[in-house]
Coordinates of C-alpha atoms in Angstrom, one line a residue:
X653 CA 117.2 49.3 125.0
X654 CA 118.1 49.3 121.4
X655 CA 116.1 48.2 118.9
X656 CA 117.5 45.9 116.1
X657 CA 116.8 44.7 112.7
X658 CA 115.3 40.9 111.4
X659 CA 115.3 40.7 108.0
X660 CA 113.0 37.7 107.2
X661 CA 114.9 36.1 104.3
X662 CA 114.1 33.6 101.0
X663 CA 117.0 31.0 100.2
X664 CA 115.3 30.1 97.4
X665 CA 114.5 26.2 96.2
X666 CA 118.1 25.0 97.5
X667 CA 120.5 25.4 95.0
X668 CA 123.2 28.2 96.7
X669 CA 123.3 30.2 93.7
X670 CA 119.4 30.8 93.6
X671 CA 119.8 33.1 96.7
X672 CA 119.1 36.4 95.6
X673 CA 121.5 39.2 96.0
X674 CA 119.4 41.4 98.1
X675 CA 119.7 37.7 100.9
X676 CA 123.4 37.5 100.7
X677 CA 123.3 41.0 101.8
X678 CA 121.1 40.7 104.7
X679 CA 123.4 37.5 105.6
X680 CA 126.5 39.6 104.8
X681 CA 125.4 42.2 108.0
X682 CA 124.1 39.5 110.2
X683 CA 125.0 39.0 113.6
X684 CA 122.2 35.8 114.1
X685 CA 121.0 34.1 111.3
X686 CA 118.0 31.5 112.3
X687 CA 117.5 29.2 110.1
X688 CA 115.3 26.4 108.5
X689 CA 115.8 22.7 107.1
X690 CA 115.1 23.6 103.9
X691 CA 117.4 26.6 104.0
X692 CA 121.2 25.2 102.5
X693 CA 123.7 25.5 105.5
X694 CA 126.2 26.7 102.4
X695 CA 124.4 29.7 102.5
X696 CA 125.5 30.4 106.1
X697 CA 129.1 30.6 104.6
X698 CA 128.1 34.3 103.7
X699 CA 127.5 35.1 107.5
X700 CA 130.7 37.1 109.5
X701 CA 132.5 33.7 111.0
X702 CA 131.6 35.6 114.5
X703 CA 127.4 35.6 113.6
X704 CA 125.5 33.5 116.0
X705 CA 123.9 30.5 113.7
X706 CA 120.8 28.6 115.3
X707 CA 119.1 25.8 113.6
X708 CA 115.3 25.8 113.7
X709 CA 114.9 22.4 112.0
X710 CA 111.7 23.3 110.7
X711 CA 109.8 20.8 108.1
X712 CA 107.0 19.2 106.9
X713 CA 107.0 15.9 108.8
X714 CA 108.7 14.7 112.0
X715 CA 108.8 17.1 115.3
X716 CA 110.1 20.4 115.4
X717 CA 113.8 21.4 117.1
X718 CA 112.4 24.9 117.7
X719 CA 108.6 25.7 117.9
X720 CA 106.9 28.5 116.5
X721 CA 106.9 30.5 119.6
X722 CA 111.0 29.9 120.2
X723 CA 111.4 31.3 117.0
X724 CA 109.1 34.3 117.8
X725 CA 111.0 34.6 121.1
X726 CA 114.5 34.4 119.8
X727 CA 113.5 37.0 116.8
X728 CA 112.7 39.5 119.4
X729 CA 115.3 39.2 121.9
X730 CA 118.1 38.7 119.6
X731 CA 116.4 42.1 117.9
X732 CA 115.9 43.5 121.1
X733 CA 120.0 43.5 122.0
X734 CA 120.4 45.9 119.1
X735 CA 121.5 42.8 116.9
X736 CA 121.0 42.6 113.1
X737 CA 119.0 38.9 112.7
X738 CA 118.5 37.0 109.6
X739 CA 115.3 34.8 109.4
X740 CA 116.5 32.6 106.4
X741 CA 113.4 30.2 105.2
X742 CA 113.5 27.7 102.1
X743 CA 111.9 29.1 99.0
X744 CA 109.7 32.4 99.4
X745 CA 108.9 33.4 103.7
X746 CA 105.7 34.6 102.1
X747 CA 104.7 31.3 100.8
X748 CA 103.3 28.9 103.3
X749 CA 106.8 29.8 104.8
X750 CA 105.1 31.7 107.7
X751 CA 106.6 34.7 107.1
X752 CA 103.3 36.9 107.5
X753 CA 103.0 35.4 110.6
X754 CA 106.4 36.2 111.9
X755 CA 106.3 39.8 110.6
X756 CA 102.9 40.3 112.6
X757 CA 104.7 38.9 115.9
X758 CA 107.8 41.5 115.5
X759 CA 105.5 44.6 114.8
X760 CA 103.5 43.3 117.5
X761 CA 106.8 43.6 119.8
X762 CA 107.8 47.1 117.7
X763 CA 110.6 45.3 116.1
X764 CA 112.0 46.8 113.2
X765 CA 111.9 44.3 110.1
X766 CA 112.3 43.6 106.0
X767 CA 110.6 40.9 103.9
X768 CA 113.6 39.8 101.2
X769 CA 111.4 37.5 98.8
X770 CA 112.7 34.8 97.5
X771 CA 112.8 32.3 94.6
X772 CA 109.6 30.5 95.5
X773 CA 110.1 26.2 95.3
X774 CA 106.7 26.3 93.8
X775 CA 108.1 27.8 90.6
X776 CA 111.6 26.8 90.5
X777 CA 111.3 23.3 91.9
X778 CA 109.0 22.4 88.3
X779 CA 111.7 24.3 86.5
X780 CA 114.2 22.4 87.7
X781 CA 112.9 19.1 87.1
X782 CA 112.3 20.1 83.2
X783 CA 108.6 21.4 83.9
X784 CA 107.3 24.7 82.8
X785 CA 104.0 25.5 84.5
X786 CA 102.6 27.7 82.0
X787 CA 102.6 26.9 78.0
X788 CA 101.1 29.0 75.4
X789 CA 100.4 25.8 73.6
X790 CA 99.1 24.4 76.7
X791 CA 97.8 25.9 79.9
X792 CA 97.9 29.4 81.1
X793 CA 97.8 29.6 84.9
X794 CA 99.0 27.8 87.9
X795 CA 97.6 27.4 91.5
X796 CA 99.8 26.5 94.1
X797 CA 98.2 24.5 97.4
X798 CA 100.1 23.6 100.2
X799 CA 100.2 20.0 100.9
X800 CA 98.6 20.0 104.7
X801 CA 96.7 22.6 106.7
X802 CA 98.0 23.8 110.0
X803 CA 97.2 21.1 112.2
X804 CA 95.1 23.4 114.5
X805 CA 92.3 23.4 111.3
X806 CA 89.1 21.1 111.8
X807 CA 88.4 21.4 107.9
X808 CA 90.7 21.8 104.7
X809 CA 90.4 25.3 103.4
X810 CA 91.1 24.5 100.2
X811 CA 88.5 24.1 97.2
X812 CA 89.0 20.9 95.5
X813 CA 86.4 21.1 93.3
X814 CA 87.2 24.7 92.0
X815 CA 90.9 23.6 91.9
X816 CA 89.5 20.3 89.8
X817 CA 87.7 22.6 87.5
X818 CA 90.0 25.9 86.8
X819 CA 92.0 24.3 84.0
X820 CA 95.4 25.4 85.9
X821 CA 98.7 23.5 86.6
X822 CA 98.3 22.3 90.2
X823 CA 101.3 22.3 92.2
X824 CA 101.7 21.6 95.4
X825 CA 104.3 22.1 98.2
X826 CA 105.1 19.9 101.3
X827 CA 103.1 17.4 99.3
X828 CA 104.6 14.3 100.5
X829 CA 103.0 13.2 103.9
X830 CA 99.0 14.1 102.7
X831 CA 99.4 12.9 99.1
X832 CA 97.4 10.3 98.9
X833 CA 94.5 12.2 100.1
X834 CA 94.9 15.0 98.2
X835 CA 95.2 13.3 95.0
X836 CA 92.2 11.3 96.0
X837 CA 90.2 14.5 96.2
X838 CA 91.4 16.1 93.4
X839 CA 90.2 12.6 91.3
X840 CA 87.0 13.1 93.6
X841 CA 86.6 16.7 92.7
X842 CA 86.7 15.7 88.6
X843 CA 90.1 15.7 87.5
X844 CA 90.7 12.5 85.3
X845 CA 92.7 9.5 86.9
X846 CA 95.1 9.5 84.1
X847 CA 96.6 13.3 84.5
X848 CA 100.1 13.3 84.1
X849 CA 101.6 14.3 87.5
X850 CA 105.3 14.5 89.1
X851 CA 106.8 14.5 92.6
X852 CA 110.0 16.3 92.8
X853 CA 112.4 15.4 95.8
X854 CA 114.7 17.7 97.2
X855 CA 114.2 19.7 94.5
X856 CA 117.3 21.9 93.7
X857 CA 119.6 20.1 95.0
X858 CA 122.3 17.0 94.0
X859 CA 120.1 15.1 95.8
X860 CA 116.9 16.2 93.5
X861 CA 115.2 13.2 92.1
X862 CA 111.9 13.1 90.0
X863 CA 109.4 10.3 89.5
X864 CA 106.4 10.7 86.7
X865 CA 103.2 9.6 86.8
X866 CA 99.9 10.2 86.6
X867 CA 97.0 11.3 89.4
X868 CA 95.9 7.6 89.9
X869 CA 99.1 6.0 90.6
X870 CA 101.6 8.9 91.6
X871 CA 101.4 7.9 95.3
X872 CA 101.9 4.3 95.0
X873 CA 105.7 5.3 93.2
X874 CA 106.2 7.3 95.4
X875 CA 105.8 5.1 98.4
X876 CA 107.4 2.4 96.7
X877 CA 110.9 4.5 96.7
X878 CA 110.4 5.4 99.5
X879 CA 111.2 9.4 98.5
X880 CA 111.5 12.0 102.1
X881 CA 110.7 15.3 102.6
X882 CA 111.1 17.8 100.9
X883 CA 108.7 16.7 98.0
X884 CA 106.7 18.6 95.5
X885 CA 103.7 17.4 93.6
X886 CA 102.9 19.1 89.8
X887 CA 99.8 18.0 87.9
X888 CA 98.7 18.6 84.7
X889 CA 99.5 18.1 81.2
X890 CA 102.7 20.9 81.3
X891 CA 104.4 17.5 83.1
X892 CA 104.4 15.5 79.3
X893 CA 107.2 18.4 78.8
X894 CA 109.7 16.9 81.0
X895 CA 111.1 14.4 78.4
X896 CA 111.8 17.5 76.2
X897 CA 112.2 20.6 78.9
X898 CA 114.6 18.1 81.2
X899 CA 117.8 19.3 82.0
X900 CA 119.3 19.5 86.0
X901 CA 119.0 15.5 86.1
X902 CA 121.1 15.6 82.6
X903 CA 124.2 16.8 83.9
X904 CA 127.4 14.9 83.5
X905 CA 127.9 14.4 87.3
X906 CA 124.3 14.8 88.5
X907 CA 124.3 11.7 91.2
X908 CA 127.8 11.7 91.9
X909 CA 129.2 12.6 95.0
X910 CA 132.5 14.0 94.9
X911 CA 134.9 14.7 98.2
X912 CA 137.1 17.9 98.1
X913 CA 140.0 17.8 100.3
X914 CA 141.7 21.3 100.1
X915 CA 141.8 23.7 103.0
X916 CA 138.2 25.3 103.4
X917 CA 139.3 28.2 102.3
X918 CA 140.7 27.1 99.1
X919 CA 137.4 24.6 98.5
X920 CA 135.0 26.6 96.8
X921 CA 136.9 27.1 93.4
X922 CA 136.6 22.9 92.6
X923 CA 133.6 22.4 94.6
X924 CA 132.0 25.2 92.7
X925 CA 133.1 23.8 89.3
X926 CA 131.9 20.1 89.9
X927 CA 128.8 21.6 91.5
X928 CA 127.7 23.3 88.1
X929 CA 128.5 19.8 86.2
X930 CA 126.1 18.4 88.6
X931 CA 128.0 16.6 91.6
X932 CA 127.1 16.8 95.0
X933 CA 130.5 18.4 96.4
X934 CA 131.4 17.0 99.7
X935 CA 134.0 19.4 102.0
X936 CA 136.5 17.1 103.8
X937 CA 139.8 19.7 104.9
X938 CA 142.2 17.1 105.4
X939 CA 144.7 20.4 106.0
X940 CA 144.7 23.4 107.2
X941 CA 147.7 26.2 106.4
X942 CA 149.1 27.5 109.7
X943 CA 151.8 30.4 108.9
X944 CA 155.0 29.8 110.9
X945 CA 157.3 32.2 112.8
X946 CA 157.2 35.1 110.2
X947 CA 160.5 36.9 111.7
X948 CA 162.7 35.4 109.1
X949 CA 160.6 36.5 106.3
X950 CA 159.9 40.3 107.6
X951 CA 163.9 40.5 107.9
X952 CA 164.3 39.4 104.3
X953 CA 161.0 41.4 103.1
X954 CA 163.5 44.9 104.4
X955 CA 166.2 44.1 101.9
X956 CA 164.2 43.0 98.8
X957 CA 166.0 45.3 97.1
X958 CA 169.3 42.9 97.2
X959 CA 167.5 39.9 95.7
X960 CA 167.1 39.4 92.0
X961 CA 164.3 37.0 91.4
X962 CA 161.6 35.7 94.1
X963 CA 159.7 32.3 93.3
X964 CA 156.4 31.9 94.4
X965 CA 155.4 27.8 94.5
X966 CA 151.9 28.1 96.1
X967 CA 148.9 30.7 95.9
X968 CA 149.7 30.0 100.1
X969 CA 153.1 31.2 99.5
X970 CA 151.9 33.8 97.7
X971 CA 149.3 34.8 100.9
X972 CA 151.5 34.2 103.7
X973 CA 154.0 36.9 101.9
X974 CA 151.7 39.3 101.0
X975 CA 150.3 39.6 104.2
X976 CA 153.7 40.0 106.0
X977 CA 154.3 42.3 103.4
X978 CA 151.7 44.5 104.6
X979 CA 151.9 44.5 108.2
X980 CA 155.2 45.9 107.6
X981 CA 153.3 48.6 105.7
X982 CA 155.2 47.9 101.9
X983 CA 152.9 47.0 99.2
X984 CA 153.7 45.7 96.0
X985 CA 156.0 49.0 94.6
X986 CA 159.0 47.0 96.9
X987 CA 158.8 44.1 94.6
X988 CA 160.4 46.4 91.6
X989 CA 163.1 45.5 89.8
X990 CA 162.6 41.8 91.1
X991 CA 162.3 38.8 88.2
X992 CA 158.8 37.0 89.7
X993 CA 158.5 33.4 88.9
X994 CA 155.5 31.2 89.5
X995 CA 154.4 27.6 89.2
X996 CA 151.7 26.9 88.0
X997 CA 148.8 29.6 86.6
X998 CA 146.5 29.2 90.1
X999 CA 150.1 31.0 91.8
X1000 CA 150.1 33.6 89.0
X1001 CA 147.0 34.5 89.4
X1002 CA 147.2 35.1 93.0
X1003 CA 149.8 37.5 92.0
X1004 CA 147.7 39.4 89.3
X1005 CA 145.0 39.3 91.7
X1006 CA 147.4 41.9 93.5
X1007 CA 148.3 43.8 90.3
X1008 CA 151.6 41.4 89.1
X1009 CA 152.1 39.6 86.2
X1010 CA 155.1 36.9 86.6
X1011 CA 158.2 37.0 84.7
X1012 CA 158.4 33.4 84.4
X1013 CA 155.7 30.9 84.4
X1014 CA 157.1 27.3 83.6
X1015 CA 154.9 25.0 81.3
X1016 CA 155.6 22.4 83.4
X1017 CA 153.5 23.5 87.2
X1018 CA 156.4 21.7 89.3
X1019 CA 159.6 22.1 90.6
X1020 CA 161.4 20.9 87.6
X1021 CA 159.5 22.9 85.2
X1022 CA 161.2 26.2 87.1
X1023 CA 164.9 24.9 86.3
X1024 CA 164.0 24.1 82.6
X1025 CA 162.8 27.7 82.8
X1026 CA 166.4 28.5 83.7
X1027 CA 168.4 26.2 81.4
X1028 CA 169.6 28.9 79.4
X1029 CA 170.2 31.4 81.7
X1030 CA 173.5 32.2 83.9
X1031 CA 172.3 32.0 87.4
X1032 CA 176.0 31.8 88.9
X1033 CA 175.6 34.3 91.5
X1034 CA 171.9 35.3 91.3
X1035 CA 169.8 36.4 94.5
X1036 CA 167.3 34.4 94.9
X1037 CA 163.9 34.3 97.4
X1038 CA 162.6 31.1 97.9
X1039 CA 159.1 31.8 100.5
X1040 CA 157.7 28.4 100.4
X1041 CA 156.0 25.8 102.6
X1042 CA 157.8 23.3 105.3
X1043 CA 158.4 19.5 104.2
X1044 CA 158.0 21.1 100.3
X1045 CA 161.3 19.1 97.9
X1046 CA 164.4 19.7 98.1
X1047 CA 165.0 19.5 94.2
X1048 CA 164.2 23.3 93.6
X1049 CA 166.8 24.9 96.0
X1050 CA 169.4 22.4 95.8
X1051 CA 169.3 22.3 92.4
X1052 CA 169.5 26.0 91.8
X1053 CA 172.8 26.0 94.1
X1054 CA 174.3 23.8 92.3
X1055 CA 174.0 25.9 89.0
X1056 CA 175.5 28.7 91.5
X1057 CA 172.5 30.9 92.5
X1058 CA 172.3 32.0 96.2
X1059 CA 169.3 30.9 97.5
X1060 CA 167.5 32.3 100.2
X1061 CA 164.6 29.7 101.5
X1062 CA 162.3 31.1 103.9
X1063 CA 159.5 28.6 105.7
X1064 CA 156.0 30.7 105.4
X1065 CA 153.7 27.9 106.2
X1066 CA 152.9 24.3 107.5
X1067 CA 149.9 22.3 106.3
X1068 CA 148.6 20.4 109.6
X1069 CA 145.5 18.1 109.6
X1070 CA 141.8 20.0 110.8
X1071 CA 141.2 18.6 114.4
X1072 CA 137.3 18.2 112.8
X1073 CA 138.8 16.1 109.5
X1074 CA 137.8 12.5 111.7
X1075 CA 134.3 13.5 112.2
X1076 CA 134.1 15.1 108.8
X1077 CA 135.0 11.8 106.8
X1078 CA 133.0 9.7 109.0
X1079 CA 129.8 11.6 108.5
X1080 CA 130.0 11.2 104.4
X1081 CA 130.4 7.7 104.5
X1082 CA 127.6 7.6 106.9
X1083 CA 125.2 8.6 104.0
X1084 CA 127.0 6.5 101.6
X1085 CA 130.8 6.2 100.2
X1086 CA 131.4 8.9 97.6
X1087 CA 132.6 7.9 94.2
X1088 CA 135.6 10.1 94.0
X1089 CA 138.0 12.0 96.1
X1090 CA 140.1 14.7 94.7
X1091 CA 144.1 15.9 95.7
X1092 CA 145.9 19.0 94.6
X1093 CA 149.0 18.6 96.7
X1094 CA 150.5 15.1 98.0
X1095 CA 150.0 17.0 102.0
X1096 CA 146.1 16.8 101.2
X1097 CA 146.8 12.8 100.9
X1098 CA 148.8 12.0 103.3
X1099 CA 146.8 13.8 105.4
X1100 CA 144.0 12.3 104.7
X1101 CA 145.4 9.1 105.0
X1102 CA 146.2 10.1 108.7
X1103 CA 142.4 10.9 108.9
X1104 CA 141.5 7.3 107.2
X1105 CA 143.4 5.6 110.1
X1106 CA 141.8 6.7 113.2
X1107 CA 138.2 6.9 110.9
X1108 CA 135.7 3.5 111.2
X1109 CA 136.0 2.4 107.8
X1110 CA 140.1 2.3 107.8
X1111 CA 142.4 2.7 104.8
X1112 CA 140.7 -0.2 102.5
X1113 CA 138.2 1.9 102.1
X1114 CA 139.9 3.4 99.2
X1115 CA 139.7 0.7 97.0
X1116 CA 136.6 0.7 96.5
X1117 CA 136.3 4.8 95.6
X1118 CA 138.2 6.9 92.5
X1119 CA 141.0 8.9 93.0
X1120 CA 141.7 12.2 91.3
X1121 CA 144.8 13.6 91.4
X1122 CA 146.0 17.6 90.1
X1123 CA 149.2 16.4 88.8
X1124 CA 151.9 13.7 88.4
X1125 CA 153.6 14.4 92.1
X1126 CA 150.7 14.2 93.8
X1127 CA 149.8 11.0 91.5
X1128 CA 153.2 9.3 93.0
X1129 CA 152.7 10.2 96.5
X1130 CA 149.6 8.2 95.9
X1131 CA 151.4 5.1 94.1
X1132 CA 154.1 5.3 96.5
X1133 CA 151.1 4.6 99.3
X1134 CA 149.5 1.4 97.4
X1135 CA 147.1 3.0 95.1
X1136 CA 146.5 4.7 91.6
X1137 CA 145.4 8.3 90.1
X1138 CA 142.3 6.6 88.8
X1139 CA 142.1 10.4 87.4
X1140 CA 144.9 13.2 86.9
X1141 CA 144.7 16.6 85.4
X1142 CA 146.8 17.4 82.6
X1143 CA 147.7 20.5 82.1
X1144 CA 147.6 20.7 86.7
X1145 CA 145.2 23.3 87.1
X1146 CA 141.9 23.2 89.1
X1147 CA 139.6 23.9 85.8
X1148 CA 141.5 20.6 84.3
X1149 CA 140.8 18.7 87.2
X1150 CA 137.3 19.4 87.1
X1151 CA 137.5 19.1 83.5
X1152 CA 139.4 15.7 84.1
X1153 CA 136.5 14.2 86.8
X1154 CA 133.9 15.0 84.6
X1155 CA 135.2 13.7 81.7
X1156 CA 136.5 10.1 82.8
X1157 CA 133.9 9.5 86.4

């Protein structure tokens, strides 16, 4: 029997883009990841699509979905089969993560494995909320407690008197469900009543929140608003920094929860930019791009050489030709001598991303902007190759017919709604309705509203959220359905429509 690999993994405090490189590739290689509560599922994205992906559900309060000695078992039979396993564990494995005690199990079984360290929470949760642990000015060490022993311990093993008296910033983790009695003892092991002290929530993440207090009356905020697991308690004077140091909860869009409705794989550009101005970016597909019979477009791709300008409309376009292109083994030298024209930069930028710079980019990223392009130019019988998506206007090839170009329009693609898109919407407005949904293309919203009709809340539910729109077509195609672009990007770029959302939410 062959013997695999676990790599026994840090995801950092939550945020995606704490993962260190060394983790995403260990995820990159995995064929099972197992992973924890406190691990981000976005992290999973950089697992093969193929990799097996089991949830251990492991936190600090509540029952288990896999006990320890599952996830012992599953480490060393998935191992066992010659498979490459990720362990992925919030914050640090080596810090009350368990990690040690894994590690000991697979040498135990002689299973091959690496310890990938992580950010630990206990350093980058305090950061986060605007709290430095160590000052010059102020205090030179730290000591970091977890927040309840393992359950099978008759006695605490920690020191609360020498924690009371060593002068350090105290932070500890899972800190939530034994706070009150372990802010009692610290008070009980000398620290005065009125040290500052914080609890940080979900710390990391769009959802982190922060409440300030001191070690006398800490607890009673905290169970006032009721804050969940994950929490993490820091004491001592560093917290007075926060007003000054504070900077994740300062974002333009921190507390905003933003819905992205392009195809998954076109997501993570705008999720990614409202993400770093602080929303929490909710994935809802309402399409998906499904390429249509490609026999048309390989007979036309074997005569290029008898067109004289191909228009791209789409970076799908763009994809769906290219990859046609290739598996009739021509690359991009059969595009020469061919005039490229492209709406909108996001299209040309698909096609320098494949070593072509566009002849013709139109100030205008629509239909229309392409035949003010052409207002000056002859096009009575120019060749022209028009890949594009189905149910796209009419305006572009009609129009250029009647100023006498032969047009060539080829159907590439179909946008069709996810079979997943119902469930998807219902479970954000499960946890609350966002404040905004964003549309680059008017499929994404008639799709959606396709999605809104069979969902539990219905159509009216948009009136009550803001609507972001990439342009003015997509902007009319809402208007024409009964509602308004509360928000539309001008120039129609994704950047602007981040740009846009974060300027006027």
């Amino acid at each position: 029997m062959s013997s695999g690999l676990v790599y026994l993994v840090g995801a950092g405090p939550g945020a995606p883009g704490l993962l260190t490189l060394r983790g995403r590739e260990c995820l990159e290689q995995a064929d099972v990841v197992l992973y924890d509560y406190l691990a981000n599922p976005e992290l999973l994205a950089h697992a093969p699509p193929e990799a097996e992906r089991i949830f251990a559900g492991k936190h600090g309060q509540g029952p288990h979905v896999l006990e320890q000695a599952d996830i012992n078992r599953l480490l060393i039979d998935r191992a066992s089969e010659g498979l490459c396993v990720v362990r992925l564990k919030g914050g640090d494995p080596m810090v009350f993560g368990r990690g040690a005690e894994e590690a000991e199990i697979l040498r135990e079984a002689g299973i091959r494995f690496e310890i990938v360290p992580g950010v630990t929470s206990a350093l980058a949760v305090p950061s986060l909320a605007g709290i430095p642990v160590t000052h010059r000015d102020w205090v030179s060490g730290v000591t970091i407690l977890t927040g309840h022993d393992a359950a099978d311990k008759k006695e605490t093993q920690i020191h609360w008197e020498a924690v009371a008296q060593a002068g350090n910033t105290i932070v500890i983790l899972m800190g939530l469900t034994q706070m009150r009695r372990n802010l009692s003892a610290l008070q009980a092991a000398g620290l005065a009543p009125e040290t500052p002290a914080a609890a940080i929530q979900w710390g990391g993440s769009p959802a982190q929140k922060t409440l300030v207090g001191t070690l006398e009356d800490l607890a009673d905020q905290v169970a006032s608003l009721n804050l969940r697991p994950p929490v993490t308690v820091v004491i001592g004077e560093v917290v007075r920094l926060r007003s000054s140091v504070e900077w994740f909860e300062r974002r333009p869009l921190f507390g905003r929860r933003i819905v992205v409705t392009r195809p998954k794989h076109q997501a993570p550009r705008l999720a990614g930019l409202l993400a770093e101005q602080g929303a929490e970016v909710l994935e809802c597909p309402t399409i998906e791009i499904l390429p249509l019979d490609a026999t048309p477009l390989r007979e036309e791709i074997q005569r290029l050489d008898s067109y004289d300008v191909l228009i791209f409309t789409s970076t799908n376009g763009v994809d769906q030709f290219f990859r046609i292109l290739k598996e009739e083994r021509l690359d991009a030298r059969s595009l020469a001598g061919l005039r490229l024209v492209a709406i909108g930069p996001q299209t040309a930028r698909s096609l320098a991303d494949r070593q072509l710079l566009v002849d013709v980019l139109p100030s205008e990223f629509r239909a229309e902007g392409i035949l003010e392009a052409f207002a000056q130019d002859s096009l009575e019988g120019c060749r022209v190759l028009l890949p594009r998506a189905e149910g796209a206007r009419s305006i572009l090839p009609e129009t250029l017919r009647e100023r006498g170009a032969n047009v060539k329009e080829i159907l590439t693609y179909r946008s069709v709604a996810p079979q997943d898109g119902v469930a998807a919407w219902d479970k954000i407005v499960a946890e609350g309705l966002p404040d905004c949904i964003t549309f680059t293309s008017s499929s994404t919203f008639t799709s959606f509203l396709g999605i809104l009709d069979q969902s539990r809340e219905g159509r009216s539910v948009l009136d009550k959220i803001k609507l972001a729109s990439i342009g003015p077509i997509t902007a009319r195609t809402i208007r024409d359905a009964g509602w308004a672009a509360d928000i539309e990007a001008n120039p129609f770029t994704i950047p602007d429509l981040a740009a846009a959302i974060t300027a006027k939410l």
